[in-house]
Amino acid sequence: MSTLAADPPLPDVFRGELDPAGLGRLFSDLAGFATLDEVRVKGPPGRRCMEDTPTLGDALARLLSGDVRGVQVRYTFEGRGWCDTVLVLSAGRYALTRLRAPV
């Protein structure tokens, strides 16, 4: 029988909702303060991930235009790894899930 003490700690998780202005601020902060590792876009239903690797600005434009269902950005900030996933909820509404990579 395993014990909880032997299991690795769960990573920090943040969830929130953004409007277009908040989404713009998020992407601006990522561009200005983070070291980007990877930007991925989630395409239309039936496709898990599109094969191109867009710039951060292109990914934001695709989210705002509704061309993609979501964007995942992996980055480093203050020496720690993070992963932000933004999904389109409806026109002008976006869900943000931020996950800090475990140590």
mmCIF file of N, CA and C in Angstrom:
data_model
loop_
_atom_site.group_PDB
_atom_site.id
_atom_site.type_symbol
_atom_site.label_atom_id
_atom_site.label_comp_id
_atom_site.label_asym_id
_atom_site.label_seq_id
_atom_site.Cartn_x
_atom_site.Cartn_y
_atom_site.Cartn_z
ATOM 1 N N MET A 1 0.843 -1.186 0.000
ATOM 2 C CA MET A 1 0.000 0.000 0.000
ATOM 3 C C MET A 1 0.880 1.239 0.000
ATOM 4 N N SER A 2 0.607 2.165 -0.917
ATOM 5 C CA SER A 2 1.425 3.371 -0.996
ATOM 6 C C SER A 2 0.946 4.402 0.016
ATOM 7 N N THR A 3 1.859 5.272 0.384
ATOM 8 C CA THR A 3 1.510 6.344 1.301
ATOM 9 C C THR A 3 1.558 7.664 0.554
ATOM 10 N N LEU A 4 0.827 8.628 1.033
ATOM 11 C CA LEU A 4 0.830 9.938 0.401
ATOM 12 C C LEU A 4 2.194 10.600 0.479
ATOM 13 N N ALA A 5 2.950 10.330 1.545
ATOM 14 C CA ALA A 5 4.262 10.946 1.696
ATOM 15 C C ALA A 5 5.216 10.495 0.593
ATOM 16 N N ALA A 6 5.024 9.296 0.041
ATOM 17 C CA ALA A 6 5.913 8.781 -0.994
ATOM 18 C C ALA A 6 5.553 9.331 -2.375
ATOM 19 N N ASP A 7 4.352 9.843 -2.531
ATOM 20 C CA ASP A 7 3.932 10.379 -3.819
ATOM 21 C C ASP A 7 4.550 11.754 -4.044
ATOM 22 N N PRO A 8 4.897 12.081 -5.299
ATOM 23 C CA PRO A 8 5.450 13.412 -5.551
ATOM 24 C C PRO A 8 4.399 14.479 -5.294
ATOM 25 N N PRO A 9 4.837 15.675 -4.896
ATOM 26 C CA PRO A 9 3.864 16.745 -4.638
ATOM 27 C C PRO A 9 3.171 17.171 -5.929
ATOM 28 N N LEU A 10 1.931 17.567 -5.785
ATOM 29 C CA LEU A 10 1.183 18.059 -6.935
ATOM 30 C C LEU A 10 1.648 19.468 -7.281
ATOM 31 N N PRO A 11 1.671 19.809 -8.558
ATOM 32 C CA PRO A 11 2.095 21.155 -8.943
ATOM 33 C C PRO A 11 1.050 22.195 -8.580
ATOM 34 N N ASP A 12 1.504 23.438 -8.470
ATOM 35 C CA ASP A 12 0.590 24.543 -8.240
ATOM 36 C C ASP A 12 -0.265 24.746 -9.490
ATOM 37 N N VAL A 13 -1.561 24.990 -9.281
ATOM 38 C CA VAL A 13 -2.486 25.199 -10.397
ATOM 39 C C VAL A 13 -3.305 26.453 -10.113
ATOM 40 N N PHE A 14 -3.484 27.269 -11.154
ATOM 41 C CA PHE A 14 -4.336 28.447 -11.073
ATOM 42 C C PHE A 14 -5.332 28.371 -12.216
ATOM 43 N N ARG A 15 -6.569 28.712 -11.939
ATOM 44 C CA ARG A 15 -7.594 28.761 -12.986
ATOM 45 C C ARG A 15 -8.314 30.087 -12.905
ATOM 46 N N GLY A 16 -8.635 30.620 -14.056
ATOM 47 C CA GLY A 16 -9.349 31.886 -14.100
ATOM 48 C C GLY A 16 -9.999 32.082 -15.449
ATOM 49 N N GLU A 17 -10.690 33.197 -15.580
ATOM 50 C CA GLU A 17 -11.353 33.536 -16.829
ATOM 51 C C GLU A 17 -10.890 34.916 -17.259
ATOM 52 N N LEU A 18 -10.670 35.080 -18.557
ATOM 53 C CA LEU A 18 -10.177 36.339 -19.110
ATOM 54 C C LEU A 18 -11.121 36.871 -20.175
ATOM 55 N N ASP A 19 -11.156 38.200 -20.295
ATOM 56 C CA ASP A 19 -11.819 38.840 -21.424
ATOM 57 C C ASP A 19 -10.718 39.178 -22.437
ATOM 58 N N PRO A 20 -11.062 39.733 -23.604
ATOM 59 C CA PRO A 20 -10.020 40.032 -24.596
ATOM 60 C C PRO A 20 -8.905 40.953 -24.071
ATOM 61 N N ALA A 21 -9.254 41.944 -23.269
ATOM 62 C CA ALA A 21 -8.231 42.844 -22.720
ATOM 63 C C ALA A 21 -7.285 42.086 -21.782
ATOM 64 N N GLY A 22 -7.833 41.242 -20.930
ATOM 65 C CA GLY A 22 -7.012 40.437 -20.024
ATOM 66 C C GLY A 22 -6.140 39.457 -20.781
ATOM 67 N N LEU A 23 -6.681 38.894 -21.844
ATOM 68 C CA LEU A 23 -5.916 37.981 -22.684
ATOM 69 C C LEU A 23 -4.732 38.715 -23.310
ATOM 70 N N GLY A 24 -4.973 39.931 -23.776
ATOM 71 C CA GLY A 24 -3.892 40.740 -24.344
ATOM 72 C C GLY A 24 -2.809 41.042 -23.320
ATOM 73 N N ARG A 25 -3.214 41.374 -22.089
ATOM 74 C CA ARG A 25 -2.235 41.643 -21.025
ATOM 75 C C ARG A 25 -1.423 40.397 -20.703
ATOM 76 N N LEU A 26 -2.079 39.234 -20.654
ATOM 77 C CA LEU A 26 -1.373 37.980 -20.387
ATOM 78 C C LEU A 26 -0.289 37.750 -21.436
ATOM 79 N N PHE A 27 -0.645 37.858 -22.704
ATOM 80 C CA PHE A 27 0.313 37.598 -23.769
ATOM 81 C C PHE A 27 1.423 38.660 -23.785
ATOM 82 N N SER A 28 1.091 39.894 -23.437
ATOM 83 C CA SER A 28 2.096 40.950 -23.339
ATOM 84 C C SER A 28 3.093 40.646 -22.219
ATOM 85 N N ASP A 29 2.579 40.204 -21.075
ATOM 86 C CA ASP A 29 3.454 39.831 -19.959
ATOM 87 C C ASP A 29 4.356 38.661 -20.326
ATOM 88 N N LEU A 30 3.788 37.661 -20.992
ATOM 89 C CA LEU A 30 4.604 36.511 -21.406
ATOM 90 C C LEU A 30 5.715 36.962 -22.350
ATOM 91 N N ALA A 31 5.382 37.827 -23.302
ATOM 92 C CA ALA A 31 6.375 38.303 -24.264
ATOM 93 C C ALA A 31 7.459 39.134 -23.582
ATOM 94 N N GLY A 32 7.073 39.909 -22.574
ATOM 95 C CA GLY A 32 8.019 40.819 -21.932
ATOM 96 C C GLY A 32 8.836 40.248 -20.801
ATOM 97 N N PHE A 33 8.309 39.230 -20.113
ATOM 98 C CA PHE A 33 8.959 38.798 -18.882
ATOM 99 C C PHE A 33 9.348 37.329 -18.821
ATOM 100 N N ALA A 34 8.873 36.521 -19.750
ATOM 101 C CA ALA A 34 9.131 35.079 -19.700
ATOM 102 C C ALA A 34 10.081 34.666 -20.820
ATOM 103 N N THR A 35 10.730 33.538 -20.604
ATOM 104 C CA THR A 35 11.509 32.908 -21.666
ATOM 105 C C THR A 35 10.635 31.815 -22.250
ATOM 106 N N LEU A 36 10.214 31.989 -23.503
ATOM 107 C CA LEU A 36 9.294 31.040 -24.122
ATOM 108 C C LEU A 36 10.019 29.762 -24.519
ATOM 109 N N ASP A 37 9.400 28.629 -24.203
ATOM 110 C CA ASP A 37 9.936 27.327 -24.580
ATOM 111 C C ASP A 37 9.162 26.731 -25.753
ATOM 112 N N GLU A 38 7.836 26.926 -25.743
ATOM 113 C CA GLU A 38 7.001 26.331 -26.789
ATOM 114 C C GLU A 38 5.643 27.012 -26.823
ATOM 115 N N VAL A 39 5.124 27.217 -28.033
ATOM 116 C CA VAL A 39 3.773 27.741 -28.231
ATOM 117 C C VAL A 39 3.057 26.752 -29.139
ATOM 118 N N ARG A 40 1.916 26.240 -28.684
ATOM 119 C CA ARG A 40 1.130 25.275 -29.462
ATOM 120 C C ARG A 40 -0.294 25.779 -29.566
ATOM 121 N N VAL A 41 -0.923 25.487 -30.684
ATOM 122 C CA VAL A 41 -2.327 25.851 -30.849
ATOM 123 C C VAL A 41 -3.179 24.595 -30.971
ATOM 124 N N LYS A 42 -4.362 24.667 -30.391
ATOM 125 C CA LYS A 42 -5.330 23.575 -30.473
ATOM 126 C C LYS A 42 -6.326 23.941 -31.565
ATOM 127 N N GLY A 43 -6.342 23.121 -32.582
ATOM 128 C CA GLY A 43 -7.145 23.414 -33.761
ATOM 129 C C GLY A 43 -8.613 23.102 -33.592
ATOM 130 N N PRO A 44 -9.289 22.965 -34.692
ATOM 131 C CA PRO A 44 -10.724 22.678 -34.672
ATOM 132 C C PRO A 44 -11.009 21.310 -34.062
ATOM 133 N N PRO A 45 -12.262 21.033 -33.704
ATOM 134 C CA PRO A 45 -12.614 19.733 -33.125
ATOM 135 C C PRO A 45 -12.107 18.584 -33.992
ATOM 136 N N GLY A 46 -11.620 17.554 -33.334
ATOM 137 C CA GLY A 46 -11.094 16.389 -34.042
ATOM 138 C C GLY A 46 -9.597 16.445 -34.246
ATOM 139 N N ARG A 47 -8.993 17.598 -34.010
ATOM 140 C CA ARG A 47 -7.536 17.730 -34.107
ATOM 141 C C ARG A 47 -7.021 18.164 -32.752
ATOM 142 N N ARG A 48 -6.179 17.356 -32.165
ATOM 143 C CA ARG A 48 -5.682 17.657 -30.824
ATOM 144 C C ARG A 48 -4.765 18.874 -30.809
ATOM 145 N N CYS A 49 -3.839 18.902 -31.763
ATOM 146 C CA CYS A 49 -2.885 20.001 -31.799
ATOM 147 C C CYS A 49 -2.492 20.248 -33.247
ATOM 148 N N MET A 50 -2.428 21.489 -33.633
ATOM 149 C CA MET A 50 -2.006 21.800 -34.991
ATOM 150 C C MET A 50 -0.490 21.641 -35.080
ATOM 151 N N GLU A 51 -0.002 21.364 -36.266
ATOM 152 C CA GLU A 51 1.393 21.004 -36.429
ATOM 153 C C GLU A 51 2.338 22.189 -36.495
ATOM 154 N N ASP A 52 1.837 23.390 -36.757
ATOM 155 C CA ASP A 52 2.747 24.531 -36.814
ATOM 156 C C ASP A 52 3.088 25.020 -35.414
ATOM 157 N N THR A 53 4.140 25.797 -35.319
ATOM 158 C CA THR A 53 4.532 26.392 -34.045
ATOM 159 C C THR A 53 4.540 27.911 -34.227
ATOM 160 N N PRO A 54 3.418 28.541 -33.922
ATOM 161 C CA PRO A 54 3.271 29.973 -34.166
ATOM 162 C C PRO A 54 4.064 30.811 -33.172
ATOM 163 N N THR A 55 4.247 32.066 -33.529
ATOM 164 C CA THR A 55 4.791 33.026 -32.574
ATOM 165 C C THR A 55 3.710 33.306 -31.533
ATOM 166 N N LEU A 56 4.112 33.934 -30.462
ATOM 167 C CA LEU A 56 3.148 34.290 -29.428
ATOM 168 C C LEU A 56 2.097 35.256 -29.968
ATOM 169 N N GLY A 57 2.519 36.228 -30.767
ATOM 170 C CA GLY A 57 1.580 37.188 -31.350
ATOM 171 C C GLY A 57 0.591 36.538 -32.296
ATOM 172 N N ASP A 58 1.077 35.579 -33.096
ATOM 173 C CA ASP A 58 0.201 34.865 -34.015
ATOM 174 C C ASP A 58 -0.813 34.014 -33.241
ATOM 175 N N ALA A 59 -0.352 33.377 -32.166
ATOM 176 C CA ALA A 59 -1.258 32.560 -31.351
ATOM 177 C C ALA A 59 -2.356 33.423 -30.737
ATOM 178 N N LEU A 60 -1.998 34.613 -30.255
ATOM 179 C CA LEU A 60 -2.997 35.533 -29.697
ATOM 180 C C LEU A 60 -4.003 35.954 -30.766
ATOM 181 N N ALA A 61 -3.512 36.299 -31.946
ATOM 182 C CA ALA A 61 -4.412 36.708 -33.029
ATOM 183 C C ALA A 61 -5.372 35.584 -33.400
ATOM 184 N N ARG A 62 -4.888 34.366 -33.423
ATOM 185 C CA ARG A 62 -5.745 33.221 -33.745
ATOM 186 C C ARG A 62 -6.808 32.999 -32.678
ATOM 187 N N LEU A 63 -6.441 33.181 -31.408
ATOM 188 C CA LEU A 63 -7.438 33.061 -30.335
ATOM 189 C C LEU A 63 -8.520 34.119 -30.494
ATOM 190 N N LEU A 64 -8.098 35.364 -30.669
ATOM 191 C CA LEU A 64 -9.057 36.467 -30.750
ATOM 192 C C LEU A 64 -9.962 36.360 -31.973
ATOM 193 N N SER A 65 -9.451 35.788 -33.063
ATOM 194 C CA SER A 65 -10.260 35.659 -34.279
ATOM 195 C C SER A 65 -11.157 34.427 -34.254
ATOM 196 N N GLY A 66 -10.915 33.518 -33.315
ATOM 197 C CA GLY A 66 -11.703 32.293 -33.241
ATOM 198 C C GLY A 66 -11.218 31.197 -34.165
ATOM 199 N N ASP A 67 -10.023 31.354 -34.753
ATOM 200 C CA ASP A 67 -9.485 30.343 -35.658
ATOM 201 C C ASP A 67 -9.040 29.074 -34.945
ATOM 202 N N VAL A 68 -8.767 29.170 -33.649
ATOM 203 C CA VAL A 68 -8.321 28.000 -32.879
ATOM 204 C C VAL A 68 -9.162 27.886 -31.609
ATOM 205 N N ARG A 69 -9.170 26.693 -31.038
ATOM 206 C CA ARG A 69 -9.915 26.457 -29.797
ATOM 207 C C ARG A 69 -9.112 26.838 -28.570
ATOM 208 N N GLY A 70 -7.782 26.810 -28.705
ATOM 209 C CA GLY A 70 -6.959 27.106 -27.552
ATOM 210 C C GLY A 70 -5.492 27.237 -27.917
ATOM 211 N N VAL A 71 -4.732 27.709 -26.931
ATOM 212 C CA VAL A 71 -3.289 27.883 -27.072
ATOM 213 C C VAL A 71 -2.633 27.406 -25.787
ATOM 214 N N GLN A 72 -1.509 26.720 -25.943
ATOM 215 C CA GLN A 72 -0.721 26.301 -24.789
ATOM 216 C C GLN A 72 0.665 26.918 -24.921
ATOM 217 N N VAL A 73 1.106 27.582 -23.859
ATOM 218 C CA VAL A 73 2.416 28.234 -23.849
ATOM 219 C C VAL A 73 3.216 27.651 -22.694
ATOM 220 N N ARG A 74 4.364 27.082 -23.026
ATOM 221 C CA ARG A 74 5.306 26.598 -22.009
ATOM 222 C C ARG A 74 6.437 27.611 -21.940
ATOM 223 N N TYR A 75 6.777 28.006 -20.704
ATOM 224 C CA TYR A 75 7.761 29.065 -20.541
ATOM 225 C C TYR A 75 8.459 28.951 -19.190
ATOM 226 N N THR A 76 9.530 29.743 -19.058
ATOM 227 C CA THR A 76 10.264 29.825 -17.803
ATOM 228 C C THR A 76 10.157 31.252 -17.288
ATOM 229 N N PHE A 77 9.855 31.371 -15.995
ATOM 230 C CA PHE A 77 9.773 32.675 -15.345
ATOM 231 C C PHE A 77 10.417 32.552 -13.973
ATOM 232 N N GLU A 78 11.393 33.423 -13.716
ATOM 233 C CA GLU A 78 12.119 33.419 -12.444
ATOM 234 C C GLU A 78 12.662 32.032 -12.112
ATOM 235 N N GLY A 79 13.206 31.365 -13.128
ATOM 236 C CA GLY A 79 13.862 30.084 -12.926
ATOM 237 C C GLY A 79 12.946 28.878 -12.780
ATOM 238 N N ARG A 80 11.651 29.061 -12.915
ATOM 239 C CA ARG A 80 10.693 27.957 -12.787
ATOM 240 C C ARG A 80 9.957 27.755 -14.098
ATOM 241 N N GLY A 81 9.617 26.495 -14.380
ATOM 242 C CA GLY A 81 8.856 26.175 -15.574
ATOM 243 C C GLY A 81 7.360 26.315 -15.327
ATOM 244 N N TRP A 82 6.662 26.844 -16.315
ATOM 245 C CA TRP A 82 5.220 27.051 -16.247
ATOM 246 C C TRP A 82 4.576 26.620 -17.549
ATOM 247 N N CYS A 83 3.288 26.312 -17.485
ATOM 248 C CA CYS A 83 2.514 26.003 -18.676
ATOM 249 C C CYS A 83 1.153 26.687 -18.537
ATOM 250 N N ASP A 84 0.859 27.607 -19.453
ATOM 251 C CA ASP A 84 -0.438 28.277 -19.492
ATOM 252 C C ASP A 84 -1.243 27.698 -20.646
ATOM 253 N N THR A 85 -2.465 27.297 -20.361
ATOM 254 C CA THR A 85 -3.376 26.823 -21.396
ATOM 255 C C THR A 85 -4.578 27.759 -21.414
ATOM 256 N N VAL A 86 -4.849 28.327 -22.583
ATOM 257 C CA VAL A 86 -5.985 29.231 -22.757
ATOM 258 C C VAL A 86 -6.949 28.567 -23.730
ATOM 259 N N LEU A 87 -8.192 28.403 -23.296
ATOM 260 C CA LEU A 87 -9.234 27.811 -24.142
ATOM 261 C C LEU A 87 -10.338 28.827 -24.372
ATOM 262 N N VAL A 88 -10.879 28.821 -25.582
ATOM 263 C CA VAL A 88 -11.999 29.697 -25.913
ATOM 264 C C VAL A 88 -13.258 29.116 -25.273
ATOM 265 N N LEU A 89 -13.930 29.913 -24.437
ATOM 266 C CA LEU A 89 -15.198 29.486 -23.841
ATOM 267 C C LEU A 89 -16.358 29.882 -24.747
ATOM 268 N N SER A 90 -16.341 31.129 -25.156
ATOM 269 C CA SER A 90 -17.342 31.677 -26.082
ATOM 270 C C SER A 90 -16.755 32.980 -26.611
ATOM 271 N N ALA A 91 -17.472 33.655 -27.460
ATOM 272 C CA ALA A 91 -16.956 34.910 -28.013
ATOM 273 C C ALA A 91 -16.607 35.876 -26.880
ATOM 274 N N GLY A 92 -15.333 36.251 -26.799
ATOM 275 C CA GLY A 92 -14.903 37.211 -25.793
ATOM 276 C C GLY A 92 -14.660 36.652 -24.407
ATOM 277 N N ARG A 93 -14.713 35.340 -24.243
ATOM 278 C CA ARG A 93 -14.477 34.705 -22.936
ATOM 279 C C ARG A 93 -13.463 33.576 -23.111
ATOM 280 N N TYR A 94 -12.435 33.586 -22.236
ATOM 281 C CA TYR A 94 -11.348 32.622 -22.335
ATOM 282 C C TYR A 94 -11.040 32.063 -20.951
ATOM 283 N N ALA A 95 -10.808 30.749 -20.898
ATOM 284 C CA ALA A 95 -10.435 30.100 -19.651
ATOM 285 C C ALA A 95 -8.915 29.960 -19.630
ATOM 286 N N LEU A 96 -8.308 30.317 -18.507
ATOM 287 C CA LEU A 96 -6.868 30.182 -18.323
ATOM 288 C C LEU A 96 -6.598 29.146 -17.244
ATOM 289 N N THR A 97 -5.752 28.185 -17.550
ATOM 290 C CA THR A 97 -5.245 27.252 -16.543
ATOM 291 C C THR A 97 -3.738 27.386 -16.554
ATOM 292 N N ARG A 98 -3.161 27.728 -15.416
ATOM 293 C CA ARG A 98 -1.711 27.886 -15.279
ATOM 294 C C ARG A 98 -1.207 26.800 -14.339
ATOM 295 N N LEU A 99 -0.204 26.084 -14.814
ATOM 296 C CA LEU A 99 0.359 24.964 -14.072
ATOM 297 C C LEU A 99 1.844 25.205 -13.878
ATOM 298 N N ARG A 100 2.298 25.161 -12.641
ATOM 299 C CA ARG A 100 3.725 25.287 -12.374
ATOM 300 C C ARG A 100 4.329 23.895 -12.434
ATOM 301 N N ALA A 101 5.408 23.780 -13.174
ATOM 302 C CA ALA A 101 6.058 22.473 -13.322
ATOM 303 C C ALA A 101 6.597 22.022 -11.963
ATOM 304 N N PRO A 102 6.399 20.755 -11.624
ATOM 305 C CA PRO A 102 6.907 20.264 -10.340
ATOM 306 C C PRO A 102 8.431 20.255 -10.330
ATOM 307 N N VAL A 103 9.005 20.373 -9.134
ATOM 308 C CA VAL A 103 10.467 20.346 -8.993
ATOM 309 C C VAL A 103 11.009 18.952 -9.093
#
